[in-house]
Short mmCIF file of C-alpha atoms in Angstrom, two decimals:
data_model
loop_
_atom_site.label_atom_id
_atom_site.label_comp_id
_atom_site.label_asym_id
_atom_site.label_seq_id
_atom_site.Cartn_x
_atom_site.Cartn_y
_atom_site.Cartn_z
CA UNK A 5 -198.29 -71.36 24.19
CA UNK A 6 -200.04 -67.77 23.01
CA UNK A 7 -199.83 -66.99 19.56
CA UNK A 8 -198.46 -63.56 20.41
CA UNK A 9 -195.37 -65.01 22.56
CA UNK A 10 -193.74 -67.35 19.70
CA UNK A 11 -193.20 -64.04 18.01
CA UNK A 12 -192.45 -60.75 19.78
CA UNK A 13 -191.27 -57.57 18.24
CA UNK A 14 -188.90 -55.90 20.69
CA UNK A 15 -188.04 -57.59 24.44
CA UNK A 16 -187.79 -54.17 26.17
CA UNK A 17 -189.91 -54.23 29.38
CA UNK A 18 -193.59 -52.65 30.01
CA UNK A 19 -192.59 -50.81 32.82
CA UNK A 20 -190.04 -48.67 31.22
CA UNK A 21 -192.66 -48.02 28.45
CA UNK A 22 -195.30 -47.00 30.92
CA UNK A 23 -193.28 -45.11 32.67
CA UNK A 24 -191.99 -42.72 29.75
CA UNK A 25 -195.46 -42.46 28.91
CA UNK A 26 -196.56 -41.46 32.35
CA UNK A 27 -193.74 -38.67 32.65
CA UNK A 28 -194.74 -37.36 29.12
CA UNK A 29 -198.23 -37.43 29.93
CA UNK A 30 -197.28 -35.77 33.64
CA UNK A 31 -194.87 -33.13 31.88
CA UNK A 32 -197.60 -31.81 28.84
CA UNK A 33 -199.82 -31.47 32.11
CA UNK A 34 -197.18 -29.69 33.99
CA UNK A 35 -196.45 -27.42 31.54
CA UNK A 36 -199.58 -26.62 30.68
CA UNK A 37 -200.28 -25.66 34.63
CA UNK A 38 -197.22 -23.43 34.17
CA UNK A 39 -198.50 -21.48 31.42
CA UNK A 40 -201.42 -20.96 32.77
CA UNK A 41 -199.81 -19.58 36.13
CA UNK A 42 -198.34 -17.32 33.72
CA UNK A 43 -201.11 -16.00 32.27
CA UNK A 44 -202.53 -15.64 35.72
CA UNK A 45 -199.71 -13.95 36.94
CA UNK A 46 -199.38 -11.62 34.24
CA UNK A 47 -203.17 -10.27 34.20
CA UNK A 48 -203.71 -9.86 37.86
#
């Protein structure tokens, strides 16, 4: 058996984890789209 299996921290699952990263990583993009439609908006 792996080294790294005998002992694991937390038993939460991957996919949870990469999913919350790939919203938060989806929203900072996002947002950053919406500021710059802003900006956009507001110069034109």
């Amino acid at each position: 058996m792996n080294e790294f299996e005998q002992n694991v921290r937390d038993k939460r699952n991957d996919a949870i984890d990469s999913g919350v990263g790939f919203i938060v990583s989806f929203g900072f993009f996002a947002t950053m789209f919406i500021i710059a439609t802003v900006i956009h908006a507001l110069g034109s």
